[in-house]
mmCIF file of C-alpha atoms and ligand atoms in Angstrom:
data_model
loop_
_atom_site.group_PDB
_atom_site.id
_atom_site.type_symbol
_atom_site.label_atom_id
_atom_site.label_comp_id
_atom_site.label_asym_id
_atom_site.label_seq_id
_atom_site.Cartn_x
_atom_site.Cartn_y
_atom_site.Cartn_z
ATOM 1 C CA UNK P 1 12.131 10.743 -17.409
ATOM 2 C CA UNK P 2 8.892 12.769 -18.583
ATOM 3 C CA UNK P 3 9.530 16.028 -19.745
ATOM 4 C CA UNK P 4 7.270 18.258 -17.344
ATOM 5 C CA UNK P 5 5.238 21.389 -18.850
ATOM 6 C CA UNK P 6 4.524 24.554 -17.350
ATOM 7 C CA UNK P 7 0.865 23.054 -15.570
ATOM 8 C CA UNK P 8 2.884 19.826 -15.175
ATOM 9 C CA UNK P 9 3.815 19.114 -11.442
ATOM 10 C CA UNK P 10 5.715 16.029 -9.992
ATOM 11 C CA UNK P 11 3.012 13.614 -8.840
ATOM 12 C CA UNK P 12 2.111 13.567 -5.270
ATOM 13 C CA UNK P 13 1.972 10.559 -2.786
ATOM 14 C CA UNK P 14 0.266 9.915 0.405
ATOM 15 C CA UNK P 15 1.123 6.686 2.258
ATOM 16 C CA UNK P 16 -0.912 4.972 4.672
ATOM 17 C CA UNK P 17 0.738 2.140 6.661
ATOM 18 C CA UNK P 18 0.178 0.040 9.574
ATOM 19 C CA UNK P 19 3.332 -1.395 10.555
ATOM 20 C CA UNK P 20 6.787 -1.390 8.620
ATOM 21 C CA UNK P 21 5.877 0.665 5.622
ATOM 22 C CA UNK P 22 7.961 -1.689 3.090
ATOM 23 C CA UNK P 23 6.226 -0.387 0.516
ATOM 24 C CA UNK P 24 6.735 3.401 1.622
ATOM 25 C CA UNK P 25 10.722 2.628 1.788
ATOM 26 C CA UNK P 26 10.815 0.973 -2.013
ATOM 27 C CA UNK P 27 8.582 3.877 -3.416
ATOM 28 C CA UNK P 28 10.892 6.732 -1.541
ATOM 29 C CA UNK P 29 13.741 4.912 -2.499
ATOM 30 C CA UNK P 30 12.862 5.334 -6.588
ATOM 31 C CA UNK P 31 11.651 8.717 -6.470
ATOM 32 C CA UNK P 32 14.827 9.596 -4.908
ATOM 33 C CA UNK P 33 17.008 7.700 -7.573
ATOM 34 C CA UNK P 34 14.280 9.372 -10.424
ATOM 35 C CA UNK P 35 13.356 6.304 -10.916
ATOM 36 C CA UNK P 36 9.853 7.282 -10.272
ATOM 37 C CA UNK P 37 9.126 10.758 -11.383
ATOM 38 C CA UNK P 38 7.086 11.853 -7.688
ATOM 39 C CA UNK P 39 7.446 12.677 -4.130
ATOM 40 C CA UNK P 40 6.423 11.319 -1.238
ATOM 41 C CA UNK P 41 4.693 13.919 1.024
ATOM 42 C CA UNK P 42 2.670 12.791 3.993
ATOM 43 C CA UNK P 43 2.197 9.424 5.392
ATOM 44 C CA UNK P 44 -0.578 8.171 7.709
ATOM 45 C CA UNK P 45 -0.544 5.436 10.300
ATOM 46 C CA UNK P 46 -3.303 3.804 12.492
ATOM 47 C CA UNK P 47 -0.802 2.414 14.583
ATOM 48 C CA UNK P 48 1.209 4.688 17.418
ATOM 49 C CA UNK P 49 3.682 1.893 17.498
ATOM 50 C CA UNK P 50 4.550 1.820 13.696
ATOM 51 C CA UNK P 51 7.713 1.314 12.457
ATOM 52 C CA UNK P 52 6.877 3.559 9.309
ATOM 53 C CA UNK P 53 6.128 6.578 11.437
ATOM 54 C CA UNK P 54 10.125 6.504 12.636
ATOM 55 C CA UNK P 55 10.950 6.076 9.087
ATOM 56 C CA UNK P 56 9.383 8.587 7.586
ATOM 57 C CA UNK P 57 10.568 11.528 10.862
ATOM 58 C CA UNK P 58 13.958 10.860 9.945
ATOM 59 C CA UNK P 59 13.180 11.259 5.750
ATOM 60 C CA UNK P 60 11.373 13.986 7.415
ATOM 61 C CA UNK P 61 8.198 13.626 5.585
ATOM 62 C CA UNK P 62 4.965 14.872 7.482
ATOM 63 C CA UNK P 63 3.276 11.801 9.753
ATOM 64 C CA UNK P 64 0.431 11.242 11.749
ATOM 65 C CA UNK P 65 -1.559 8.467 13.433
ATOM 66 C CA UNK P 66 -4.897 8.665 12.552
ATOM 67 C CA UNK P 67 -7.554 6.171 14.783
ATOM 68 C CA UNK P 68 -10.876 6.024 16.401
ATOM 69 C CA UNK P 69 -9.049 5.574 19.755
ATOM 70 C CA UNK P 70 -6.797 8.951 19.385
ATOM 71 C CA UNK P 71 -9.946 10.587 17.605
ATOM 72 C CA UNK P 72 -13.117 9.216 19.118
ATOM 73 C CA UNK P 73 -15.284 11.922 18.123
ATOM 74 C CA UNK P 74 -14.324 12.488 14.267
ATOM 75 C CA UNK P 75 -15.141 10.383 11.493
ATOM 76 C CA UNK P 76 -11.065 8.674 10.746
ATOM 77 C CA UNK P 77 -12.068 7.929 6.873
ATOM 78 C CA UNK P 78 -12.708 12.100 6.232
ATOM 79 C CA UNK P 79 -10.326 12.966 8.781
ATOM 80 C CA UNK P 80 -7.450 11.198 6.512
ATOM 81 C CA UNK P 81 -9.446 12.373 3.366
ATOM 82 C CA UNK P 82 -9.272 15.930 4.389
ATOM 83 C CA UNK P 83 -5.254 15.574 5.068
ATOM 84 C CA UNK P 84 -4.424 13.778 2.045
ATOM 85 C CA UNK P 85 -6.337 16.473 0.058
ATOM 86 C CA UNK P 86 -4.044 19.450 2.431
ATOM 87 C CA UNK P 87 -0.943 17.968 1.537
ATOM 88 C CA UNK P 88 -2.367 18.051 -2.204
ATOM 89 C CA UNK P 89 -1.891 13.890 -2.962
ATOM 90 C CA UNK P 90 -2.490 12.510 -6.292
ATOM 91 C CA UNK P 91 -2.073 9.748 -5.159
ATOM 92 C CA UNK P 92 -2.412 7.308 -1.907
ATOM 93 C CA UNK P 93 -0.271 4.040 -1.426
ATOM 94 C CA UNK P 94 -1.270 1.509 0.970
ATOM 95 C CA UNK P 95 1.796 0.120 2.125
ATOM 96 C CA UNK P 96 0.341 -2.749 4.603
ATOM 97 C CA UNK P 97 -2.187 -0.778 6.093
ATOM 98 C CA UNK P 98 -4.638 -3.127 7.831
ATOM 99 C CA UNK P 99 -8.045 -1.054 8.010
ATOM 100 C CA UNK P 100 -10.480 -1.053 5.751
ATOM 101 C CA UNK P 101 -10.973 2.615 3.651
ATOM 102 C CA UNK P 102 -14.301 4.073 3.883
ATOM 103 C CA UNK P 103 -16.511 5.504 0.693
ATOM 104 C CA UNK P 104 -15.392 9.504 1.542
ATOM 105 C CA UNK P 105 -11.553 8.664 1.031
ATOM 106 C CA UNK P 106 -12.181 6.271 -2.143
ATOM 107 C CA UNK P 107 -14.665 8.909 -3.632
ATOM 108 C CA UNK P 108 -12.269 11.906 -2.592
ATOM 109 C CA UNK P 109 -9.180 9.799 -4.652
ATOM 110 C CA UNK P 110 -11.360 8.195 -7.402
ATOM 111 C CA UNK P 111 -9.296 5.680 -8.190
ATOM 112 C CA UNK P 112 -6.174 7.175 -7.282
ATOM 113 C CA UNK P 113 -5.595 4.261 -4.032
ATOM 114 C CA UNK P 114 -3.192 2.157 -4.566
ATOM 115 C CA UNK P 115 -2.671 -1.449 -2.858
ATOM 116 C CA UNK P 116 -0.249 -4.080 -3.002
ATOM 117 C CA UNK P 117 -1.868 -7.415 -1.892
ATOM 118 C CA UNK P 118 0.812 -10.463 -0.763
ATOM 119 C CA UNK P 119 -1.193 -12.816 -3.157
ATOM 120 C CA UNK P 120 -3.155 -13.549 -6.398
ATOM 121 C CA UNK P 121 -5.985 -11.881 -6.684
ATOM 122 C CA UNK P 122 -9.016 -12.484 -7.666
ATOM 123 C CA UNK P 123 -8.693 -15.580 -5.195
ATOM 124 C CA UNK P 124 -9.744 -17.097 -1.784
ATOM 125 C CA UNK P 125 -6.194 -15.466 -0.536
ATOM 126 C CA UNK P 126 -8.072 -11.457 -0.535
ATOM 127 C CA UNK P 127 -10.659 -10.386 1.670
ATOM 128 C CA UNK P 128 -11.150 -9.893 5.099
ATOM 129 C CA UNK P 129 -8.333 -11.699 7.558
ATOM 130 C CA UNK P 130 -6.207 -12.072 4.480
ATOM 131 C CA UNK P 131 -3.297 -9.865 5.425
ATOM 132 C CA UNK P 132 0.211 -10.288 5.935
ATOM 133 C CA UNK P 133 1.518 -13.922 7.054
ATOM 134 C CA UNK P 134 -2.274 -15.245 7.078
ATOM 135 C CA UNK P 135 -1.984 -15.009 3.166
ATOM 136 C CA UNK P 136 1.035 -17.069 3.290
ATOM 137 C CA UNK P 137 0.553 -19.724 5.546
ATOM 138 C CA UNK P 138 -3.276 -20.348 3.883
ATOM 139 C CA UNK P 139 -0.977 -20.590 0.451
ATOM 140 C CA UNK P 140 1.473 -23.025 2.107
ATOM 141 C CA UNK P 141 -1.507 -25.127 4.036
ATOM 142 C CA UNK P 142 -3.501 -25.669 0.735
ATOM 143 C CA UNK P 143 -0.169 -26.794 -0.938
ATOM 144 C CA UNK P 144 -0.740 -23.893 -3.564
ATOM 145 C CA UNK P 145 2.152 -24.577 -6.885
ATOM 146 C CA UNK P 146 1.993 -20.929 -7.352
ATOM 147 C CA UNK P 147 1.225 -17.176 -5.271
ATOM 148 C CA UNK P 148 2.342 -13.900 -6.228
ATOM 149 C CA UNK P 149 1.900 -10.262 -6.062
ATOM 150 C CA UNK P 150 -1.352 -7.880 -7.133
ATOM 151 C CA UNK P 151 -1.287 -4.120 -7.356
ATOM 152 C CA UNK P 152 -5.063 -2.638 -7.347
ATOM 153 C CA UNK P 153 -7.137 0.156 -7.045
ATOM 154 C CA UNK P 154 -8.530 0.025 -3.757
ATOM 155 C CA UNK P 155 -12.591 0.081 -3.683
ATOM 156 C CA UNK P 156 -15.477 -0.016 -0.918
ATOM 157 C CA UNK P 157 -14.599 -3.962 -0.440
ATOM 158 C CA UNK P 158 -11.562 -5.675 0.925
ATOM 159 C CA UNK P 159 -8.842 -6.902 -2.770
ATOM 160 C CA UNK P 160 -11.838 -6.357 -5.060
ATOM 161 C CA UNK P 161 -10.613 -3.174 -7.339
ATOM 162 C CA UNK P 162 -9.819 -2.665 -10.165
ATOM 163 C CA UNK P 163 -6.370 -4.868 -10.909
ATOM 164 C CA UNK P 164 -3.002 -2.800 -12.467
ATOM 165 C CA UNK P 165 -0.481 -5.897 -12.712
ATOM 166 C CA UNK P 166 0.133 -9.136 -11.070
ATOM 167 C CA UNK P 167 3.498 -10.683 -10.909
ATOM 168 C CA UNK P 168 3.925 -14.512 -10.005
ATOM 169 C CA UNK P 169 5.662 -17.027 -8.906
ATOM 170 C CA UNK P 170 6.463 -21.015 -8.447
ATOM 171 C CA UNK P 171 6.115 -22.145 -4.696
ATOM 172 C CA UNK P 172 9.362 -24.331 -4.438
ATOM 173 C CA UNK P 173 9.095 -28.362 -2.621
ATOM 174 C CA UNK P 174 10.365 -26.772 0.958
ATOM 175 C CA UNK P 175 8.247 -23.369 0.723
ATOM 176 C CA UNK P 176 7.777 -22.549 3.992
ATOM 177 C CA UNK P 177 5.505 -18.933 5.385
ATOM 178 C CA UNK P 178 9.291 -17.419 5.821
ATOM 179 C CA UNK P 179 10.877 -18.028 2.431
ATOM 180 C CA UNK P 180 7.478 -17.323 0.596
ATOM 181 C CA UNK P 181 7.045 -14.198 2.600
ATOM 182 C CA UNK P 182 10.438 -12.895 1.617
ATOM 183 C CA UNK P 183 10.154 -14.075 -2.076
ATOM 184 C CA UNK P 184 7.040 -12.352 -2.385
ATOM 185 C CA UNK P 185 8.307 -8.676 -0.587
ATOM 186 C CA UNK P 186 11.465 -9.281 -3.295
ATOM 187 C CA UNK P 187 8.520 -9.707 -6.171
ATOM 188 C CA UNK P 188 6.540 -6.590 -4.721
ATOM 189 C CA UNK P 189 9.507 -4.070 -4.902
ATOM 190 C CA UNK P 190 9.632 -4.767 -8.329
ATOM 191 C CA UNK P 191 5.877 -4.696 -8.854
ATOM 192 C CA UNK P 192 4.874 -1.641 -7.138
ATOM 193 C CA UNK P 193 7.662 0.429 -8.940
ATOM 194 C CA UNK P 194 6.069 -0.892 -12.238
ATOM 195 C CA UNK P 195 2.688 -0.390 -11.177
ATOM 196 C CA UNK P 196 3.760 3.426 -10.425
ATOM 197 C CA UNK P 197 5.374 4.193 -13.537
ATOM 198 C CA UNK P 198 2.303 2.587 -15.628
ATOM 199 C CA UNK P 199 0.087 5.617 -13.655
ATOM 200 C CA UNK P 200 2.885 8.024 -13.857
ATOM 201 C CA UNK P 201 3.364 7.702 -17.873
HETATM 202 N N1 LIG H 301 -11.803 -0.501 1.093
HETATM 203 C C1 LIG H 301 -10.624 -1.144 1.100
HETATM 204 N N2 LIG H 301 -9.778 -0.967 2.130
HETATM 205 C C2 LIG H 301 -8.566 -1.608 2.141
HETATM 206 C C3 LIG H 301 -8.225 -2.491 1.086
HETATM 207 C C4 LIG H 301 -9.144 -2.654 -0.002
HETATM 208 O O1 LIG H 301 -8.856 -3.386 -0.975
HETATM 209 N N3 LIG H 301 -10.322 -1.964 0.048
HETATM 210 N N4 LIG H 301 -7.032 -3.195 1.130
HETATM 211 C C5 LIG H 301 -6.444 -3.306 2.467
HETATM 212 C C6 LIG H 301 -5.184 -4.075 2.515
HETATM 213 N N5 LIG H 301 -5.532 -5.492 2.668
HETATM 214 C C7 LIG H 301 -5.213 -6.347 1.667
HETATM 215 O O2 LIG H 301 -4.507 -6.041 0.705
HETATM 216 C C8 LIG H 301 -6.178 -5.966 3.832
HETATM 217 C C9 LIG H 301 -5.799 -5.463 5.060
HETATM 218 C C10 LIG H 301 -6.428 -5.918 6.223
HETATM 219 C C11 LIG H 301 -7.434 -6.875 6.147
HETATM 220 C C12 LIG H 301 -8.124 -7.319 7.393
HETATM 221 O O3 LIG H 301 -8.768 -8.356 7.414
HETATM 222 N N6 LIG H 301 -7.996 -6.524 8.460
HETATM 223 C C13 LIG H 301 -8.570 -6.897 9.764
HETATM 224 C C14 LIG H 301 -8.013 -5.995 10.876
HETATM 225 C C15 LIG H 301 -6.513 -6.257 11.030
HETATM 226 C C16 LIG H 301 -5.871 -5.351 12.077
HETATM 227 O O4 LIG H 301 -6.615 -4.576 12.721
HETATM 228 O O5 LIG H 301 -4.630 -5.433 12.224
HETATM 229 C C17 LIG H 301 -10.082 -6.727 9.736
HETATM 230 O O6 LIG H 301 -10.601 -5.903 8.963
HETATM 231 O O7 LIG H 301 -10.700 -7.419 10.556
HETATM 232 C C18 LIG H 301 -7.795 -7.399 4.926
HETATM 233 C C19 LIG H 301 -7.165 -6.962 3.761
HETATM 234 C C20 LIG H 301 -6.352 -1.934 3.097
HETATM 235 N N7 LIG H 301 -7.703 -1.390 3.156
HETATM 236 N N1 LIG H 302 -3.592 -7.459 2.679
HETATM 237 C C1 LIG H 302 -2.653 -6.425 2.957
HETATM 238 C C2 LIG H 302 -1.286 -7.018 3.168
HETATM 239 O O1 LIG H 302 -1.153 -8.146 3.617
HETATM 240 N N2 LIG H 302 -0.271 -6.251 2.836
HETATM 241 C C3 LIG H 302 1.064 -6.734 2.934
HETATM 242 O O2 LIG H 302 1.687 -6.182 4.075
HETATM 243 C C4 LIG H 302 3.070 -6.146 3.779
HETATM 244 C C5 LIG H 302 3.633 -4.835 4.240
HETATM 245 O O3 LIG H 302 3.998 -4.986 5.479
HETATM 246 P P1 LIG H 302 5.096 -4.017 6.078
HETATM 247 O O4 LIG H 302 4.361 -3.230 7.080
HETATM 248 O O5 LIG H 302 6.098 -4.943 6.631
HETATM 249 O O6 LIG H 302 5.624 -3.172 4.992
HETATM 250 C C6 LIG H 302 3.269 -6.216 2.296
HETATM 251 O O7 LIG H 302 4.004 -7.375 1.954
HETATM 252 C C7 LIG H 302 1.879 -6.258 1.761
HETATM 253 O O8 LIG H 302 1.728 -7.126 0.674
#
């Protein structure tokens, strides 16, 4: 583990998530073991009903849903820029979060957002209404050989950043959405812990 100087700090993470927080869990997971030489310090959901908000109470890291419908009259891109820069974040995970980020919370964390996209990127699989099982079962209907895993910088447009690693992998014969979508969350707990310790060197 890196040897921290005096003006050295452990490395800050936001999260922002949408439903489970997978992602979250792994990264928490391997800063606790020092795996990962950072903390986990404030986590963001659009969704009331996300699982990742329960998760992170009882780590007891800070959480707070952030949407248009629970702030009608504030603009939700600054609003989570403005707590991500209060809890001091070097850097913010997406960890399935559905929304698209706005230009004042990718210039406020110039690439420093982080995203972990269920597919091979560049490709037909990113972009708008590629998320979660659609990925999968377009990869399945087009009889794909191969899919995998991409960690990027998140920019102003939907899996077009700046790429940090891909991992892959061989569809089987009898790939179904299921078994793909569990290979591929096995491939991405390996990939975003890489991905983290190639920013964190
Ligand atoms: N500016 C960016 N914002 C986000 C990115 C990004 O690369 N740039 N990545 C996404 C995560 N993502 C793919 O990795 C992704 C998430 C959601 C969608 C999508 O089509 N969303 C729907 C709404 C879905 C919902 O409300 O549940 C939509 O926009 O119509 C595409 C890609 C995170 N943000
Ligand atoms: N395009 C974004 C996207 O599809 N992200 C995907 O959402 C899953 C996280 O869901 P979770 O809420 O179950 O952790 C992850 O597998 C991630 O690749």
């Amino acid at each position: 583990m890196k040897q921290s100087g005096i003006l050295d700090r452990v490395k800050r993470i936001g999260i922002l998530a949408s439903y489970n927080g997978s992602g979250f869990q792994i990264i928490k997971k391997a800063c606790d073991e020092l795996i990962l030489d950072a903390q986990v310090v404030v986590l963001v959901s659009n969704n009331s009903n996300a699982k990742a908000l329960e998760t992170a109470e009882q780590m007891q890291i800070p959480n707070f849903i952030i949407n248009s419908k629970r702030y009608p009259d504030e603009n939700i891109d600054e609003k989570i820029a403005k707590l991500f820069k209060e809890f001091n974040c070097d850097y913010i995970f997406c960890s399935g979060y559905m929304k698209i980020i706005g230009s004042k919370l990718i210039s406020s964390f110039e690439e420093k957002i982080i995203n972990t996209h269920p597919a091979l990127l560049p490709s037909k699989y990113g972009g708008k209404g590629m998320y979660g099982r659609f990925v999968h079962e377009a990869i399945i209907k087009n009889k794909e050989k191969k899919s995998g895993v991409t960690i990027h910088f998140v920019n102003e447009k939907y899996d077009d950043g700046k790429i940090i690693l891909k991992k892959e992998l061989e569809l089987s014969s009898d790939e179904t959405v299921d078994t793909l979508e569990n290979r591929i969350k096995d491939l991405e707990s390996v990939a975003i812990i890489e991905a983290f310790k190639k920013l964190l060197a």
